[in-house]
Amino acid sequence: MWSFAAVSLCAFARKITPLAKADSLDVDDISGRPIFIERHTCPDEIFALQHRILANGKVDKIIFCGDYESAVAMAEAGLGFMIFPAIEDAYKGPLKAIPIKGVKEISFGVYYLRSQLEKQAKDMLGILKNQFAK
């Protein structure tokens, strides 16, 4: 495993929504609001945080999305928010990343077996290492 960075988890909400006026949030601030969940590819830490939010909120505010792109589109439409790691420069759009207090950072990286890396994968890892070293 090669770790790029330890990143904070954020609520991504449209910049013009009341939620986006905050500099940081806690679970109580976002519980009960519409949340877009994409379970298939999110890390366990995000799933656990979503579960904490949902335990404090209302089940009718959960909107399951088929993929990450659908969750982003719904949040960009201003219909709610999503939880995602705050990876610098990974997202440029109308959503504001609002840090969530009381949540530990998660490691963001790549797991690979050196013996199975092809040249293209090695090149891509080199590019990522350079990008995240900045």
Coordinates of N, CA and C in Angstrom, one line a residue:
M1 N 0.9 -1.2 0.0 CA 0.0 0.0 0.0 C 0.9 1.2 0.0
W2 N 0.6 2.1 -0.9 CA 1.3 3.4 -0.9 C 0.3 4.4 -0.6
S3 N 0.5 5.2 0.5 CA -0.5 6.2 0.9 C -0.1 7.6 0.4
F4 N -1.0 8.2 -0.3 CA -0.8 9.6 -0.8 C -0.8 10.6 0.3
A5 N -1.9 10.5 1.1 CA -2.1 11.5 2.1 C -3.1 11.0 3.1
A6 N -3.1 11.7 4.3 CA -4.2 11.5 5.2 C -5.2 12.6 5.0
V7 N -6.4 12.3 4.7 CA -7.4 13.4 4.4 C -8.6 13.4 5.3
S8 N -9.2 14.6 5.4 CA -10.4 14.8 6.3 C -11.6 14.4 5.5
L9 N -12.6 14.0 6.2 CA -13.9 13.7 5.6 C -14.7 15.0 5.6
C10 N -15.4 15.3 4.5 CA -16.1 16.6 4.4 C -17.6 16.3 3.9
A11 N -18.4 17.2 4.3 CA -19.8 17.2 3.7 C -19.6 18.1 2.4
F12 N -20.0 17.6 1.3 CA -20.0 18.4 0.1 C -21.4 18.8 -0.2
A13 N -21.6 20.2 -0.2 CA -22.9 20.7 -0.4 C -22.8 21.9 -1.3
R14 N -23.9 22.2 -2.0 CA -23.9 23.3 -2.9 C -23.6 24.6 -2.2
K15 N -22.7 25.5 -2.7 CA -22.2 26.7 -2.1 C -23.3 27.6 -1.7
I16 N -24.5 27.6 -2.3 CA -25.6 28.5 -2.0 C -26.5 28.0 -1.0
T17 N -26.3 26.8 -0.5 CA -27.2 26.2 0.5 C -26.9 26.7 1.9
P18 N -27.8 26.7 2.9 CA -27.5 27.1 4.2 C -26.4 26.3 4.9
L19 N -26.3 25.0 4.5 CA -25.3 24.1 5.1 C -23.9 24.6 4.8
A20 N -23.7 25.2 3.6 CA -22.4 25.6 3.1 C -21.9 26.9 3.7
K21 N -22.7 27.5 4.5 CA -22.3 28.8 5.2 C -21.4 28.5 6.4
A22 N -21.4 27.2 6.8 CA -20.5 26.8 8.0 C -19.1 26.6 7.5
D23 N -18.1 26.9 8.4 CA -16.7 26.6 8.2 C -16.4 25.1 8.5
S24 N -17.2 24.6 9.5 CA -17.0 23.2 9.8 C -18.4 22.7 10.4
L25 N -18.6 21.4 10.4 CA -19.8 20.8 10.9 C -19.5 19.7 11.8
D26 N -20.5 19.3 12.6 CA -20.5 18.0 13.4 C -21.7 17.2 13.0
V27 N -21.7 16.0 13.5 CA -22.8 15.0 13.1 C -24.1 15.6 13.3
D28 N -24.3 16.3 14.4 CA -25.6 16.9 14.7 C -26.0 18.0 13.7
D29 N -25.1 18.7 13.2 CA -25.4 19.7 12.2 C -26.0 19.2 10.9
I30 N -25.5 17.9 10.5 CA -25.9 17.4 9.3 C -27.0 16.3 9.4
S31 N -27.2 15.8 10.6 CA -28.3 14.8 10.8 C -29.6 15.4 10.4
G32 N -30.4 14.5 9.8 CA -31.8 15.0 9.4 C -31.9 15.7 8.1
R33 N -30.7 16.0 7.5 CA -30.7 16.6 6.2 C -30.6 15.5 5.1
P34 N -31.1 15.8 3.9 CA -31.0 14.8 2.8 C -29.5 14.5 2.5
I35 N -29.2 13.2 2.5 CA -27.8 12.8 2.3 C -27.8 11.8 1.2
F36 N -26.9 11.9 0.2 CA -26.8 11.0 -0.9 C -25.7 10.0 -0.6
I37 N -26.0 8.8 -0.7 CA -25.1 7.7 -0.3 C -24.8 6.8 -1.5
E38 N -23.6 6.6 -1.7 CA -23.1 5.6 -2.7 C -22.3 4.6 -2.0
R39 N -22.8 3.5 -1.6 CA -22.2 2.5 -0.8 C -21.1 1.6 -1.5
H40 N -21.3 1.4 -2.8 CA -20.5 0.4 -3.5 C -19.0 0.7 -3.4
T41 N -18.6 1.9 -3.5 CA -17.2 2.2 -3.6 C -16.6 3.0 -2.5
C42 N -17.4 3.4 -1.5 CA -16.9 4.3 -0.5 C -16.1 3.5 0.6
P43 N -15.1 4.1 1.1 CA -14.3 3.4 2.2 C -15.2 3.2 3.4
D44 N -14.8 2.2 4.2 CA -15.5 1.8 5.4 C -15.7 3.0 6.4
E45 N -14.7 3.9 6.4 CA -14.7 5.1 7.3 C -15.9 6.0 6.9
I46 N -16.1 6.1 5.6 CA -17.2 7.0 5.2 C -18.5 6.3 5.5
F47 N -18.6 5.0 5.2 CA -19.8 4.2 5.5 C -20.2 4.4 7.0
A48 N -19.2 4.2 7.9 CA -19.4 4.4 9.4 C -19.9 5.7 9.7
L49 N -19.3 6.8 9.1 CA -19.8 8.2 9.4 C -21.2 8.3 8.9
Q50 N -21.5 7.8 7.7 CA -22.9 7.9 7.2 C -23.9 7.3 8.2
H51 N -23.5 6.1 8.7 CA -24.3 5.4 9.6 C -24.6 6.2 10.9
R52 N -23.5 6.9 11.4 CA -23.7 7.8 12.6 C -24.7 8.9 12.3
I53 N -24.5 9.5 11.1 CA -25.4 10.6 10.7 C -26.9 10.1 10.6
L54 N -27.0 8.9 10.0 CA -28.4 8.4 9.8 C -29.0 7.9 11.1
A55 N -28.2 7.5 12.1 CA -28.7 7.1 13.4 C -29.3 8.2 14.1
N56 N -28.8 9.4 13.8 CA -29.3 10.7 14.5 C -30.4 11.3 13.7
G57 N -30.6 10.9 12.5 CA -31.5 11.6 11.6 C -32.8 10.8 11.3
K58 N -33.3 11.1 10.1 CA -34.5 10.5 9.6 C -34.2 9.6 8.4
V59 N -34.8 8.4 8.5 CA -34.6 7.5 7.4 C -35.1 8.0 6.0
D60 N -36.1 8.8 6.1 CA -36.7 9.3 4.8 C -35.8 10.3 4.1
K61 N -34.7 10.7 4.8 CA -33.7 11.7 4.2 C -32.6 11.0 3.5
I62 N -32.6 9.6 3.5 CA -31.5 8.9 2.9 C -31.8 8.7 1.4
I63 N -31.0 9.0 0.5 CA -31.2 8.8 -0.9 C -30.0 8.0 -1.4
F64 N -30.2 6.7 -1.8 CA -29.2 5.9 -2.3 C -29.0 6.1 -3.8
C65 N -27.7 6.3 -4.1 CA -27.4 6.6 -5.5 C -26.6 5.4 -6.1
G66 N -26.8 5.2 -7.4 CA -26.1 4.0 -8.0 C -24.6 4.1 -8.1
D67 N -24.1 5.4 -8.1 CA -22.7 5.6 -8.2 C -22.3 6.9 -7.7
Y68 N -21.0 7.2 -7.6 CA -20.5 8.4 -7.1 C -21.0 9.6 -8.0
E69 N -21.0 9.5 -9.3 CA -21.4 10.5 -10.2 C -22.8 11.0 -10.0
S70 N -23.7 10.0 -9.7 CA -25.1 10.3 -9.4 C -25.2 11.1 -8.1
A71 N -24.4 10.7 -7.1 CA -24.5 11.5 -5.8 C -24.0 12.9 -6.0
V72 N -22.9 13.1 -6.8 CA -22.4 14.4 -7.0 C -23.4 15.2 -7.8
A73 N -24.1 14.7 -8.8 CA -25.1 15.4 -9.5 C -26.2 15.8 -8.6
M74 N -26.7 15.0 -7.7 CA -27.8 15.3 -6.8 C -27.4 16.4 -5.9
A75 N -26.1 16.3 -5.3 CA -25.6 17.4 -4.4 C -25.4 18.7 -5.2
E76 N -24.9 18.6 -6.4 CA -24.8 19.8 -7.2 C -26.1 20.5 -7.6
A77 N -27.2 19.7 -7.6 CA -28.5 20.3 -7.9 C -29.0 21.0 -6.6
G78 N -28.3 20.8 -5.5 CA -28.8 21.5 -4.3 C -29.8 20.7 -3.5
L79 N -29.9 19.5 -3.8 CA -31.0 18.6 -3.1 C -30.5 18.0 -1.8
G80 N -29.3 18.1 -1.5 CA -28.8 17.6 -0.2 C -27.2 17.6 -0.3
F81 N -26.6 16.7 0.5 CA -25.1 16.7 0.5 C -24.6 15.3 0.4
M82 N -23.3 15.1 0.3 CA -22.7 13.8 0.3 C -21.4 13.9 1.1
I83 N -21.0 12.8 1.6 CA -19.7 12.7 2.4 C -18.6 12.2 1.4
F84 N -17.5 12.8 1.5 CA -16.4 12.4 0.6 C -15.1 12.9 1.2
P85 N -14.0 12.2 1.0 CA -12.7 12.7 1.4 C -12.3 14.1 0.8
A86 N -11.7 14.9 1.5 CA -11.3 16.2 1.0 C -9.9 16.1 0.3
I87 N -10.0 15.6 -0.9 CA -8.7 15.4 -1.7 C -8.5 16.7 -2.5
E88 N -7.4 17.4 -2.2 CA -7.2 18.7 -2.9 C -7.1 18.6 -4.4
D89 N -7.8 19.4 -5.1 CA -7.9 19.5 -6.5 C -8.6 18.3 -7.2
A90 N -9.2 17.4 -6.4 CA -9.9 16.3 -7.0 C -11.3 16.7 -7.5
Y91 N -11.9 17.7 -7.0 CA -13.2 18.2 -7.4 C -13.2 19.7 -7.6
K92 N -13.6 20.1 -8.7 CA -13.8 21.5 -9.0 C -15.2 21.7 -9.5
G93 N -16.1 22.3 -8.7 CA -17.4 22.4 -9.1 C -18.2 23.3 -8.1
P94 N -19.5 23.3 -8.2 CA -20.3 24.2 -7.3 C -20.5 23.7 -5.9
L95 N -19.8 22.6 -5.5 CA -19.9 22.1 -4.2 C -18.8 22.6 -3.3
K96 N -19.2 22.9 -2.0 CA -18.2 23.4 -1.1 C -17.9 22.2 -0.2
A97 N -16.6 21.9 0.1 CA -16.1 20.9 1.0 C -16.1 21.5 2.4
I98 N -17.0 21.0 3.3 CA -17.1 21.5 4.7 C -16.6 20.4 5.6
P99 N -15.4 20.7 6.3 CA -14.9 19.6 7.2 C -15.9 19.2 8.3
I100 N -15.8 17.9 8.6 CA -16.7 17.4 9.7 C -15.8 17.2 10.9
K101 N -16.2 17.9 12.0 CA -15.4 17.8 13.2 C -15.6 16.4 13.9
G102 N -14.6 16.0 14.6 CA -14.7 14.8 15.4 C -14.6 13.5 14.7
V103 N -14.1 13.6 13.4 CA -13.9 12.5 12.6 C -12.4 12.4 12.2
K104 N -11.9 11.2 12.4 CA -10.4 11.1 12.2 C -10.2 11.1 10.7
E105 N -9.0 11.5 10.3 CA -8.6 11.5 8.9 C -8.5 10.1 8.4
I106 N -8.6 9.9 7.1 CA -8.5 8.6 6.5 C -7.3 8.6 5.6
S107 N -6.7 7.4 5.4 CA -5.6 7.3 4.5 C -6.1 7.1 3.1
F108 N -5.6 7.9 2.2 CA -6.0 7.8 0.8 C -4.7 7.3 0.0
G109 N -4.9 6.2 -0.7 CA -3.7 5.7 -1.4 C -4.1 4.6 -2.4
V110 N -3.1 3.8 -2.7 CA -3.2 2.7 -3.7 C -2.6 1.5 -3.1
Y111 N -3.3 0.4 -3.2 CA -2.7 -0.9 -2.8 C -2.4 -1.7 -4.1
Y112 N -1.2 -2.2 -4.1 CA -0.7 -2.9 -5.3 C 0.3 -4.0 -4.9
L113 N 0.5 -5.0 -5.7 CA 1.6 -5.9 -5.6 C 2.6 -5.6 -6.6
R114 N 3.8 -5.3 -6.2 CA 4.9 -4.9 -7.1 C 5.1 -5.9 -8.2
S115 N 4.9 -7.2 -7.9 CA 5.2 -8.2 -9.0 C 4.1 -8.2 -10.1
Q116 N 3.0 -7.5 -9.8 CA 1.9 -7.5 -10.8 C 1.7 -6.1 -11.5
L117 N 2.6 -5.2 -11.2 CA 2.5 -3.9 -11.8 C 3.0 -3.9 -13.2
E118 N 2.2 -3.4 -14.1 CA 2.6 -3.2 -15.5 C 3.2 -1.8 -15.7
K119 N 3.9 -1.6 -16.8 CA 4.6 -0.3 -17.0 C 3.6 0.9 -16.9
Q120 N 2.4 0.8 -17.4 CA 1.5 1.9 -17.3 C 1.1 2.2 -15.9
A121 N 0.9 1.1 -15.1 CA 0.5 1.3 -13.7 C 1.7 2.0 -12.9
K122 N 2.9 1.5 -13.2 CA 4.1 2.2 -12.6 C 4.2 3.6 -13.0
D123 N 4.0 3.9 -14.2 CA 4.0 5.3 -14.7 C 2.9 6.1 -14.0
M124 N 1.7 5.6 -13.8 CA 0.6 6.3 -13.2 C 1.0 6.5 -11.7
L125 N 1.5 5.6 -11.0 CA 1.9 5.7 -9.6 C 3.0 6.8 -9.5
G126 N 3.9 6.9 -10.4 CA 4.9 7.9 -10.4 C 4.3 9.3 -10.6
I127 N 3.3 9.4 -11.5 CA 2.6 10.7 -11.6 C 1.9 11.1 -10.4
L128 N 1.2 10.2 -9.7 CA 0.5 10.4 -8.5 C 1.4 10.8 -7.4
K129 N 2.5 10.1 -7.3 CA 3.5 10.5 -6.2 C 4.0 11.9 -6.4
N130 N 4.3 12.3 -7.6 CA 4.7 13.7 -7.9 C 3.6 14.7 -7.6
Q131 N 2.4 14.4 -8.0 CA 1.3 15.3 -7.8 C 1.1 15.5 -6.3
F132 N 1.0 14.4 -5.5 CA 0.7 14.6 -4.1 C 1.9 15.0 -3.2
A133 N 3.1 15.0 -3.8 CA 4.3 15.5 -3.1 C 4.4 17.0 -3.1
K134 N 3.6 17.7 -3.9 CA 3.6 19.1 -4.1 C 2.9 19.8 -2.9

